[in-house]
CSV table of C-alpha atoms and ligand atoms in Angstrom, one decimal:
chain,number,residue,atom,x,y,z
A,220,UNK,CA,4.0,-24.1,-1.3
A,221,UNK,CA,-0.2,-25.8,-1.0
A,222,UNK,CA,-2.8,-24.6,0.1
A,223,UNK,CA,-5.0,-26.3,3.2
A,224,UNK,CA,-6.8,-23.3,4.3
A,225,UNK,CA,-10.2,-23.2,3.0
A,226,UNK,CA,-12.0,-19.9,3.7
A,227,UNK,CA,-14.8,-18.8,2.2
A,228,UNK,CA,-18.0,-16.7,2.2
A,229,UNK,CA,-21.5,-18.1,1.8
A,230,UNK,CA,-24.1,-16.5,-1.2
A,231,UNK,CA,-26.2,-15.8,1.8
A,232,UNK,CA,-23.9,-13.4,3.1
A,233,UNK,CA,-23.0,-11.5,0.6
A,234,UNK,CA,-26.9,-11.1,-1.0
A,235,UNK,CA,-27.0,-9.5,2.6
A,236,UNK,CA,-23.9,-7.1,2.4
A,237,UNK,CA,-24.8,-6.0,-1.4
A,238,UNK,CA,-29.0,-5.7,-0.3
A,239,UNK,CA,-27.2,-3.3,2.2
A,240,UNK,CA,-25.9,-2.0,-0.5
A,241,UNK,CA,-28.3,-0.9,-2.5
A,242,UNK,CA,-30.3,0.7,0.3
A,243,UNK,CA,-28.2,3.0,0.2
A,244,UNK,CA,-27.9,3.7,-3.4
A,245,UNK,CA,-25.2,2.8,-3.9
A,246,UNK,CA,-25.2,0.0,-6.0
A,247,UNK,CA,-25.9,-0.5,-10.3
A,248,UNK,CA,-27.3,-3.9,-9.6
A,249,UNK,CA,-23.4,-4.9,-10.1
A,250,UNK,CA,-22.6,-6.2,-6.8
A,251,UNK,CA,-25.9,-7.5,-5.9
A,252,UNK,CA,-26.1,-9.9,-10.0
A,253,UNK,CA,-22.6,-10.9,-8.9
A,254,UNK,CA,-23.8,-12.3,-5.7
A,255,UNK,CA,-26.5,-13.9,-7.2
A,256,UNK,CA,-25.0,-16.0,-9.6
A,257,UNK,CA,-22.2,-17.2,-7.0
A,258,UNK,CA,-21.9,-20.5,-5.7
A,259,UNK,CA,-23.3,-21.1,-2.4
A,260,UNK,CA,-19.9,-21.3,-0.9
A,261,UNK,CA,-17.4,-18.9,-3.0
A,262,UNK,CA,-13.7,-20.3,-2.5
A,263,UNK,CA,-10.8,-17.8,-2.3
A,264,UNK,CA,-7.6,-19.8,-2.5
A,265,UNK,CA,-5.8,-21.4,-5.7
A,266,UNK,CA,-7.6,-20.6,-9.0
A,267,UNK,CA,-10.0,-17.5,-6.8
A,268,UNK,CA,-7.7,-15.8,-4.9
A,269,UNK,CA,-6.9,-12.5,-5.6
A,270,UNK,CA,-3.2,-13.7,-7.0
A,271,UNK,CA,-5.0,-16.2,-9.3
A,272,UNK,CA,-7.6,-13.0,-11.1
A,273,UNK,CA,-5.0,-10.2,-10.8
A,274,UNK,CA,-2.1,-12.5,-12.9
A,275,UNK,CA,-3.8,-13.5,-16.5
A,276,UNK,CA,-4.8,-8.8,-16.4
A,277,UNK,CA,-0.8,-8.7,-15.9
A,278,UNK,CA,-1.9,-7.5,-12.4
A,279,UNK,CA,0.1,-7.7,-9.4
A,280,UNK,CA,-2.2,-8.0,-6.1
A,281,UNK,CA,-1.4,-8.1,-2.3
A,282,UNK,CA,-0.5,-6.2,0.6
A,283,UNK,CA,1.7,-4.8,3.6
A,284,UNK,CA,3.0,-8.1,5.7
A,285,UNK,CA,4.0,-7.7,9.7
A,286,UNK,CA,7.2,-10.5,8.5
A,287,UNK,CA,7.6,-11.3,12.0
A,288,UNK,CA,3.9,-13.2,12.2
A,289,UNK,CA,4.9,-15.2,9.2
A,290,UNK,CA,6.0,-19.3,9.9
A,291,UNK,CA,8.4,-19.3,7.0
A,292,UNK,CA,10.1,-22.7,8.3
A,293,UNK,CA,6.9,-24.2,8.1
A,294,UNK,CA,6.4,-22.2,5.0
A,295,UNK,CA,9.3,-23.7,3.6
A,296,UNK,CA,8.7,-27.4,4.9
A,297,UNK,CA,4.8,-26.9,3.9
A,298,UNK,CA,4.0,-27.4,6.9
A,299,UNK,CA,1.9,-24.7,7.9
A,300,UNK,CA,-0.7,-24.2,9.3
A,301,UNK,CA,-1.1,-20.3,10.6
A,302,UNK,CA,-4.1,-18.7,8.7
A,303,UNK,CA,-2.1,-15.2,8.5
A,304,UNK,CA,0.9,-17.6,7.2
A,305,UNK,CA,-1.0,-18.8,4.4
A,306,UNK,CA,-4.0,-16.4,3.8
A,307,UNK,CA,-0.5,-13.6,2.5
A,308,UNK,CA,0.7,-16.8,0.6
A,309,UNK,CA,-3.3,-17.4,-0.9
A,310,UNK,CA,-4.0,-14.1,-2.0
A,311,UNK,CA,-0.8,-12.2,-3.0
A,312,UNK,CA,2.2,-12.0,-5.5
A,313,UNK,CA,3.4,-9.0,-4.2
A,314,UNK,CA,4.6,-8.1,-0.3
A,315,UNK,CA,5.5,-4.6,1.7
A,316,UNK,CA,6.5,-4.3,5.0
A,317,UNK,CA,4.5,-2.7,7.1
A,318,UNK,CA,6.8,-1.5,9.4
A,319,UNK,CA,10.1,-3.6,9.0
A,320,UNK,CA,12.0,-1.6,6.2
A,321,UNK,CA,11.0,1.5,7.9
A,322,UNK,CA,14.5,3.6,9.0
A,323,UNK,CA,12.8,3.3,12.9
A,324,UNK,CA,12.6,-0.8,12.6
A,325,UNK,CA,16.3,-1.0,10.5
A,326,UNK,CA,18.3,0.9,12.4
A,327,UNK,CA,18.4,0.8,16.1
A,328,UNK,CA,21.6,2.1,16.6
A,329,UNK,CA,23.5,5.0,14.6
A,330,UNK,CA,26.1,1.7,13.8
A,331,UNK,CA,23.2,-1.1,13.1
A,332,UNK,CA,21.1,-2.0,10.8
A,333,UNK,CA,19.3,-4.8,11.2
A,334,UNK,CA,18.2,-6.7,7.8
A,335,UNK,CA,16.7,-10.2,10.0
A,336,UNK,CA,12.5,-9.1,9.2
A,337,UNK,CA,13.2,-7.5,5.9
A,338,UNK,CA,15.5,-11.2,5.0
A,339,UNK,CA,12.7,-13.1,6.5
A,340,UNK,CA,10.4,-11.6,4.1
A,341,UNK,CA,12.6,-11.7,1.1
A,342,UNK,CA,12.8,-15.6,1.9
A,343,UNK,CA,9.0,-16.1,2.6
A,344,UNK,CA,8.5,-14.2,-1.3
A,345,UNK,CA,11.1,-16.5,-2.9
A,346,UNK,CA,9.2,-19.3,-1.2
A,347,UNK,CA,5.9,-18.5,-2.8
A,348,UNK,CA,6.5,-17.2,-5.8
A,349,UNK,CA,6.0,-13.2,-4.5
A,350,UNK,CA,7.7,-9.6,-5.5
A,351,UNK,CA,8.4,-7.1,-2.2
A,352,UNK,CA,8.1,-3.6,-2.7
A,353,UNK,CA,10.7,-1.9,-0.3
A,354,UNK,CA,8.9,0.9,2.2
A,355,UNK,CA,10.7,3.0,2.6
A,356,UNK,CA,14.0,5.0,2.1
A,357,UNK,CA,13.5,8.3,3.6
A,358,UNK,CA,9.9,9.9,5.5
A,359,UNK,CA,9.7,11.8,8.1
A,360,UNK,CA,8.3,9.6,10.6
A,361,UNK,CA,9.6,6.5,12.4
A,362,UNK,CA,12.4,7.3,12.5
A,363,UNK,CA,14.8,6.3,14.6
A,364,UNK,CA,15.1,9.0,18.3
A,365,UNK,CA,19.3,8.2,17.8
A,366,UNK,CA,18.3,10.0,14.2
A,367,UNK,CA,16.5,12.9,15.8
A,368,UNK,CA,19.4,13.7,18.1
A,369,UNK,CA,22.4,13.3,16.6
A,370,UNK,CA,21.5,15.0,12.1
A,371,UNK,CA,22.1,18.3,12.2
A,372,UNK,CA,22.9,20.4,8.9
A,373,UNK,CA,26.3,19.2,8.5
A,374,UNK,CA,26.2,15.1,8.9
A,375,UNK,CA,22.1,14.7,7.4
A,376,UNK,CA,23.8,14.4,4.0
A,377,UNK,CA,25.6,12.2,4.8
A,378,UNK,CA,23.2,10.1,7.4
A,379,UNK,CA,20.9,10.1,4.3
A,380,UNK,CA,22.8,9.3,1.2
A,381,UNK,CA,24.5,6.1,3.1
A,382,UNK,CA,21.5,4.6,5.0
A,383,UNK,CA,19.7,4.8,1.3
A,384,UNK,CA,23.3,2.9,0.1
A,385,UNK,CA,23.1,0.3,2.5
A,386,UNK,CA,19.3,-0.4,2.4
A,387,UNK,CA,19.2,-0.5,-1.1
A,388,UNK,CA,22.3,-2.7,-1.1
A,389,UNK,CA,21.7,-5.0,0.9
A,390,UNK,CA,18.6,-6.1,-1.1
A,391,UNK,CA,20.2,-4.9,-4.0
A,392,UNK,CA,18.6,-6.9,-6.8
A,393,UNK,CA,15.9,-8.5,-5.5
A,394,UNK,CA,13.0,-6.4,-4.6
A,395,UNK,CA,10.7,-4.7,-7.3
A,396,UNK,CA,9.8,-2.0,-6.0
A,397,UNK,CA,11.2,0.9,-3.5
A,398,UNK,CA,9.3,3.6,-2.1
A,399,UNK,CA,12.3,6.3,-2.1
A,400,UNK,CA,11.2,9.3,-0.8
A,401,UNK,CA,7.3,8.9,1.6
A,402,UNK,CA,4.9,12.3,2.0
A,403,UNK,CA,7.1,14.8,0.9
A,404,UNK,CA,4.2,17.2,0.1
A,405,UNK,CA,2.3,19.3,2.5
A,406,UNK,CA,0.6,22.3,0.7
A,407,UNK,CA,-1.0,23.6,4.5
A,408,UNK,CA,2.7,24.2,5.3
A,409,UNK,CA,2.6,27.0,3.7
A,410,UNK,CA,6.0,26.2,1.7
A,411,UNK,CA,7.7,26.8,-1.9
A,412,UNK,CA,6.4,23.9,-3.9
A,413,UNK,CA,4.1,22.2,-1.2
A,414,UNK,CA,6.8,20.8,0.8
A,415,UNK,CA,6.1,19.5,3.6
A,416,UNK,CA,8.4,20.6,6.7
A,417,UNK,CA,10.4,18.0,7.9
A,418,UNK,CA,14.2,17.4,9.1
A,419,UNK,CA,15.0,16.3,6.3
A,420,UNK,CA,13.8,19.6,4.3
A,421,UNK,CA,15.4,21.4,7.4
A,422,UNK,CA,19.0,19.9,7.6
A,423,UNK,CA,19.3,19.5,3.4
A,424,UNK,CA,16.9,21.8,2.4
A,425,UNK,CA,14.4,20.9,-1.3
A,426,UNK,CA,17.7,18.8,-2.4
A,427,UNK,CA,16.8,16.2,-0.5
A,428,UNK,CA,14.0,14.6,-2.2
A,429,UNK,CA,16.7,14.1,-5.8
A,430,UNK,CA,19.4,12.9,-3.4
A,431,UNK,CA,17.7,10.4,-1.7
A,432,UNK,CA,16.6,9.2,-5.6
A,433,UNK,CA,19.4,9.2,-7.5
A,434,UNK,CA,21.5,7.4,-4.0
A,435,UNK,CA,18.5,4.9,-4.2
A,436,UNK,CA,19.2,4.0,-8.4
A,437,UNK,CA,22.9,3.9,-7.9
A,438,UNK,CA,22.8,1.3,-5.5
A,439,UNK,CA,20.2,-1.1,-6.9
A,440,UNK,CA,19.6,-0.4,-9.9
A,441,UNK,CA,16.9,-2.8,-11.3
A,442,UNK,CA,14.1,-1.3,-8.4
A,443,UNK,CA,11.4,0.4,-9.6
A,444,UNK,CA,11.9,4.3,-8.0
A,445,UNK,CA,8.9,5.1,-6.3
A,446,UNK,CA,7.3,8.6,-4.8
A,447,UNK,CA,4.6,8.2,-2.3
A,448,UNK,CA,1.6,10.1,-1.0
A,449,UNK,CA,-1.6,10.3,0.4
A,450,UNK,CA,-4.3,12.8,0.2
A,451,UNK,CA,-4.5,12.8,-3.7
A,452,UNK,CA,-7.3,10.3,-4.5
A,453,UNK,CA,-10.5,12.9,-4.5
A,454,UNK,CA,-11.3,15.9,-5.7
A,455,UNK,CA,-12.0,17.7,-2.6
A,456,UNK,CA,-10.2,21.4,-2.4
A,457,UNK,CA,-7.7,19.9,-0.2
A,458,UNK,CA,-6.7,17.5,-2.3
A,459,UNK,CA,-6.8,18.9,-5.5
A,460,UNK,CA,-3.9,21.2,-4.1
A,461,UNK,CA,-1.9,18.6,-2.9
A,462,UNK,CA,-2.6,16.0,-5.7
A,463,UNK,CA,-0.9,19.8,-8.3
A,464,UNK,CA,1.6,19.5,-6.5
A,465,UNK,CA,2.7,16.7,-6.0
A,466,UNK,CA,2.4,16.8,-10.4
A,467,UNK,CA,4.0,19.6,-10.2
A,468,UNK,CA,6.8,17.4,-8.0
A,469,UNK,CA,6.7,14.7,-10.6
A,470,UNK,CA,7.3,17.7,-13.3
A,471,UNK,CA,10.3,18.5,-11.8
A,472,UNK,CA,11.7,15.2,-11.2
A,473,UNK,CA,11.6,15.2,-15.1
A,474,UNK,CA,12.7,17.8,-15.9
A,475,UNK,CA,15.8,17.4,-14.1
A,476,UNK,CA,16.8,13.5,-15.0
A,477,UNK,CA,15.6,12.0,-11.1
A,478,UNK,CA,15.8,8.9,-11.6
A,479,UNK,CA,12.3,8.2,-11.2
A,480,UNK,CA,9.6,5.0,-11.9
A,481,UNK,CA,6.5,5.5,-10.2
A,482,UNK,CA,4.2,7.3,-8.2
A,483,UNK,CA,2.5,5.5,-5.3
A,484,UNK,CA,-1.2,6.2,-4.5
A,485,UNK,CA,-1.5,5.2,-0.7
A,486,UNK,CA,-5.9,5.4,-1.6
A,487,UNK,CA,-6.6,5.0,2.5
A,488,UNK,CA,-10.0,6.4,1.8
A,489,UNK,CA,-12.8,6.9,3.7
A,490,UNK,CA,-16.3,4.8,3.2
A,491,UNK,CA,-18.2,7.8,3.0
A,492,UNK,CA,-15.8,10.4,1.3
A,493,UNK,CA,-17.0,11.4,-2.1
A,494,UNK,CA,-15.5,9.3,-4.6
A,495,UNK,CA,-12.3,9.4,-7.1
A,496,UNK,CA,-13.1,10.8,-10.0
A,497,UNK,CA,-11.9,12.6,-12.7
A,498,UNK,CA,-9.2,14.6,-10.9
A,499,UNK,CA,-7.8,11.0,-10.4
A,500,UNK,CA,-8.5,10.0,-13.7
A,501,UNK,CA,-6.3,12.8,-15.1
A,502,UNK,CA,-3.7,12.3,-12.6
A,503,UNK,CA,-2.8,9.1,-13.9
A,504,UNK,CA,-3.0,10.3,-17.7
A,505,UNK,CA,-0.7,12.8,-16.9
A,506,UNK,CA,1.9,10.7,-14.9
A,507,UNK,CA,1.9,8.2,-18.4
A,508,UNK,CA,2.8,11.1,-20.5
A,509,UNK,CA,5.5,10.8,-18.4
A,510,UNK,CA,6.4,7.2,-19.0
A,511,UNK,CA,5.4,7.3,-15.4
A,512,UNK,CA,3.6,3.8,-13.6
A,513,UNK,CA,0.9,4.4,-11.2
A,514,UNK,CA,0.6,2.1,-8.0
A,515,UNK,CA,-1.8,1.6,-5.7
A,516,UNK,CA,0.4,1.4,-2.7
A,517,UNK,CA,-1.9,1.3,0.8
A,518,UNK,CA,-5.9,1.0,-0.2
A,519,UNK,CA,-8.0,0.4,3.0
A,520,UNK,CA,-11.5,2.2,3.3
A,521,UNK,CA,-11.8,3.1,7.3
A,522,UNK,CA,-15.5,3.0,8.1
A,523,UNK,CA,-14.8,5.7,10.7
A,524,UNK,CA,-18.4,6.8,9.9
A,525,UNK,CA,-20.5,4.5,9.3
A,526,UNK,CA,-24.2,3.9,11.0
A,527,UNK,CA,-24.7,1.0,11.7
A,528,UNK,CA,-23.1,-2.6,12.3
A,529,UNK,CA,-20.8,-4.3,10.9
A,530,UNK,CA,-23.4,-5.2,7.4
A,531,UNK,CA,-23.7,-1.3,6.9
A,532,UNK,CA,-20.0,-1.0,7.8
A,533,UNK,CA,-19.2,-4.2,4.9
A,534,UNK,CA,-21.3,-2.4,2.3
A,535,UNK,CA,-20.1,0.6,2.3
A,536,UNK,CA,-16.3,-0.9,1.8
A,537,UNK,CA,-17.1,-2.8,-0.6
A,538,UNK,CA,-18.2,-0.5,-3.2
A,539,UNK,CA,-15.3,2.0,-2.6
A,540,UNK,CA,-13.3,-1.1,-3.5
A,541,UNK,CA,-15.4,-1.7,-6.8
A,542,UNK,CA,-15.8,1.2,-8.5
A,543,UNK,CA,-11.8,3.4,-6.9
A,544,UNK,CA,-10.3,0.4,-8.5
A,545,UNK,CA,-12.6,-0.5,-11.5
A,546,UNK,CA,-11.4,3.2,-12.1
A,547,UNK,CA,-7.5,3.4,-11.5
A,548,UNK,CA,-7.6,-0.1,-13.2
A,549,UNK,CA,-8.6,1.0,-16.6
A,550,UNK,CA,-5.7,2.8,-17.1
A,551,UNK,CA,-3.2,0.3,-18.6
A,552,UNK,CA,-0.2,2.3,-16.3
A,553,UNK,CA,-1.8,1.1,-13.3
A,554,UNK,CA,-0.4,-2.2,-12.7
A,555,UNK,CA,-0.6,-3.1,-9.1
A,556,UNK,CA,-2.9,-3.5,-5.7
A,557,UNK,CA,-2.0,-3.3,-2.4
A,558,UNK,CA,-3.9,-3.4,0.9
A,559,UNK,CA,-2.2,-1.9,3.9
A,560,UNK,CA,-2.3,-5.6,5.7
A,561,UNK,CA,-5.3,-8.1,4.0
A,562,UNK,CA,-7.4,-8.9,7.2
A,563,UNK,CA,-8.9,-6.0,9.6
A,564,UNK,CA,-7.6,-7.6,12.7
A,565,UNK,CA,-3.9,-6.6,11.5
A,566,UNK,CA,-4.9,-2.9,10.2
A,567,UNK,CA,-3.7,-0.2,11.3
A,568,UNK,CA,-7.3,1.2,11.6
A,569,UNK,CA,-7.7,-1.0,14.8
A,570,UNK,CA,-3.9,-1.3,16.2
A,571,UNK,CA,-3.7,0.5,19.3
A,572,UNK,CA,-2.3,3.3,18.1
A,573,UNK,CA,-4.8,4.0,14.8
A,574,UNK,CA,-8.0,5.5,14.9
A,575,UNK,CA,-10.2,2.8,16.3
A,576,UNK,CA,-11.8,5.5,18.7
A,577,UNK,CA,-13.2,6.7,15.7
A,578,UNK,CA,-15.8,5.0,15.6
A,579,UNK,CA,-18.5,6.5,17.1
A,580,UNK,CA,-20.1,3.1,18.7
A,581,UNK,CA,-16.9,2.3,20.1
A,582,UNK,CA,-16.4,-0.8,17.5
A,583,UNK,CA,-13.8,-1.4,14.9
A,584,UNK,CA,-13.2,-0.2,11.5
A,585,UNK,CA,-13.7,-3.0,9.1
A,586,UNK,CA,-11.4,-1.8,6.4
A,587,UNK,CA,-10.0,-4.5,4.4
A,588,UNK,CA,-10.7,-7.6,2.7
A,589,UNK,CA,-10.8,-9.8,5.4
A,590,UNK,CA,-12.2,-9.7,8.6
A,591,UNK,CA,-10.6,-10.7,12.2
A,592,UNK,CA,-11.0,-13.9,11.6
A,593,UNK,CA,-9.9,-13.9,8.1
A,594,UNK,CA,-12.3,-14.5,6.8
A,595,UNK,CA,-13.4,-12.3,3.1
A,596,UNK,CA,-15.9,-10.3,3.1
A,597,UNK,CA,-17.8,-8.7,0.4
A,598,UNK,CA,-14.9,-6.2,-0.1
A,599,UNK,CA,-13.1,-10.1,-1.8
A,600,UNK,CA,-15.5,-10.0,-3.8
A,601,UNK,CA,-15.8,-6.4,-5.0
A,602,UNK,CA,-12.0,-6.1,-5.0
A,603,UNK,CA,-12.0,-9.2,-7.5
A,604,UNK,CA,-14.3,-8.7,-9.7
A,605,UNK,CA,-12.9,-5.2,-10.2
A,606,UNK,CA,-9.0,-6.8,-10.7
A,607,UNK,CA,-11.5,-8.9,-13.8
A,608,UNK,CA,-12.9,-6.3,-15.5
A,609,UNK,CA,-8.9,-4.2,-15.2
A,610,UNK,CA,-8.8,-3.5,-19.2
A,611,UNK,CA,-4.9,-4.9,-19.0
A,612,UNK,CA,-4.3,-7.9,-21.7
A,613,UNK,CA,-1.9,-11.0,-20.3
A,614,UNK,CA,0.9,-10.3,-19.8
A,615,UNK,CA,1.1,-7.1,-21.3
A,616,UNK,CA,3.4,-5.5,-19.2
A,617,UNK,CA,7.0,-7.4,-20.0
A,618,UNK,CA,8.4,-5.3,-16.8
A,619,UNK,CA,6.0,-6.9,-13.9
B,946,G3I,O1,6.8,-2.1,17.8
B,946,G3I,C1,6.6,-0.7,19.0
B,946,G3I,C2,5.8,-2.2,20.0
B,946,G3I,O2,7.6,-2.7,20.5
B,946,G3I,C3,5.5,-1.2,21.0
B,946,G3I,O3,5.1,-1.7,22.5
B,946,G3I,C4,4.2,-0.9,20.7
B,946,G3I,C5,2.9,0.5,21.8
B,946,G3I,O4,2.1,1.8,20.1
B,946,G3I,O5,4.1,0.7,19.1
B,946,G3I,C6,4.8,-0.9,18.4
B,946,G3I,O6,5.6,0.6,17.2
B,946,G3I,C7,4.6,0.5,16.7
B,946,G3I,C8,4.3,0.4,15.0
B,946,G3I,O7,3.4,0.5,14.3
B,946,G3I,C9,4.3,-1.3,15.2
B,946,G3I,O8,2.9,-1.9,15.7
B,946,G3I,C10,4.4,2.5,16.4
B,946,G3I,O9,4.3,3.2,17.4
B,946,G3I,C11,3.2,2.9,15.5
B,946,G3I,O10,3.9,4.5,15.1
B,946,G3I,C12,4.0,2.1,14.0
B,946,G3I,O11,2.8,2.7,13.4
B,946,G3I,C13,2.7,2.6,12.1
B,946,G3I,C14,2.8,3.3,11.4
B,946,G3I,O12,2.9,3.4,10.0
B,946,G3I,C15,3.8,4.6,11.9
B,946,G3I,O13,5.0,3.8,11.0
B,946,G3I,C16,1.7,1.2,11.3
B,946,G3I,O14,2.1,0.5,11.8
B,946,G3I,C17,1.6,1.7,10.1
B,946,G3I,O15,0.1,0.3,10.0
B,946,G3I,C18,1.6,3.1,9.2
B,946,G3I,O16,2.2,2.5,7.6
B,946,G3I,C19,2.1,4.6,7.8
B,946,G3I,C20,2.4,3.7,5.8
B,946,G3I,O17,4.2,3.3,6.7
B,946,G3I,C21,2.4,5.2,4.9
B,946,G3I,N1,1.1,5.9,5.0
B,946,G3I,C22,0.3,5.7,6.0
B,946,G3I,C23,0.3,4.5,6.9
B,946,G3I,C24,-0.6,4.7,8.0
B,946,G3I,O18,-0.2,5.5,8.6
């Protein structure tokens, strides 16, 4: 699909943001030096896109998308001028549906599966040479009301199995990977192994996790099966406890021969929280020893507590993108980075059901590499620069 939209950030805009980063003491000259070497207008498409920078490193880069907003027909006949559609075509070589493949979206009624949006996404990705992740097959949220009303200890096992067989079966051979189980660990619930108190745990027991993975493997043997969770990035006591419980789960899976290929580190980060560090690095290396890949599945950087306007927020977000991705992309078993949306306007943090009100000044969050107008923010360059420094050789991962 041809790229007809030229989106760009000016060197002046970026220098101002980089200078703001310096003023909060968080930059060692890197971003400022980068800014100074940029041309007056910084192109973001074609060879300058995130996907083009990722490819030589054997990396996949992408974002969460709402398939209903994509102009798939226009993309198919090369006539689309829709900025959201062009942005995803230009920047991503992997896509994930933000909501369309969850139970709540796929299962309007017990006997009805609605694959309309998932199929649209697969078609769009095919047009653009992009891979697709499935999100997700088993979660405690976004389940249809009828499920909660009808599931019980007698039928829950069958309900989960049939859902995974049908959904993973429908997309069989078309997906790069599936988030098979999402967010099953929550140590504060006080249950054995740090398991989260969920409907599935209540009705099936701890066995539900293994059941989900084994069923998914049978339904789609080609998809990389992933366990996906959040708040396991930082070295705070709470996140260390959760990360340890996730690692213990992965070890139990491996010991029992449960088919699992990757762990998703969601990476919903906070611009004012301490940076991720050694604990996450060790977690990624432990996963590597177990033969597991680590996917950055849902990265964004909230600016709830950043004092100042757009420039201060952009500076803080850019630093987190740069430092976090430099840390994780140094590890050879991290082949994928996805952000949770590509632009601020469509971020869950900007939606009515998100945490929009958490900024004391009432202004919107700026958590992603493109802003409300789909213009690149300094995070775009920070992200691209981190991708460029990834220690991976071209074509290094034959499974990509
Ligand atoms: O589609 C309905 C719409 O008809 C209705 O008018 C509107 C009213 O609020 O709600 C719409 O549904 C919302 C849906 O997003 C689509 O916008 C749901 O209420 C809302 O709960 C849902 O939120 C999603 C959330 O997961 C729960 O599924 C967010 O968009 C999505 O970003 C968020 O994503 C999660 C990942 O799946 C897992 N990791 C954390 C991440 C962020 O919370």
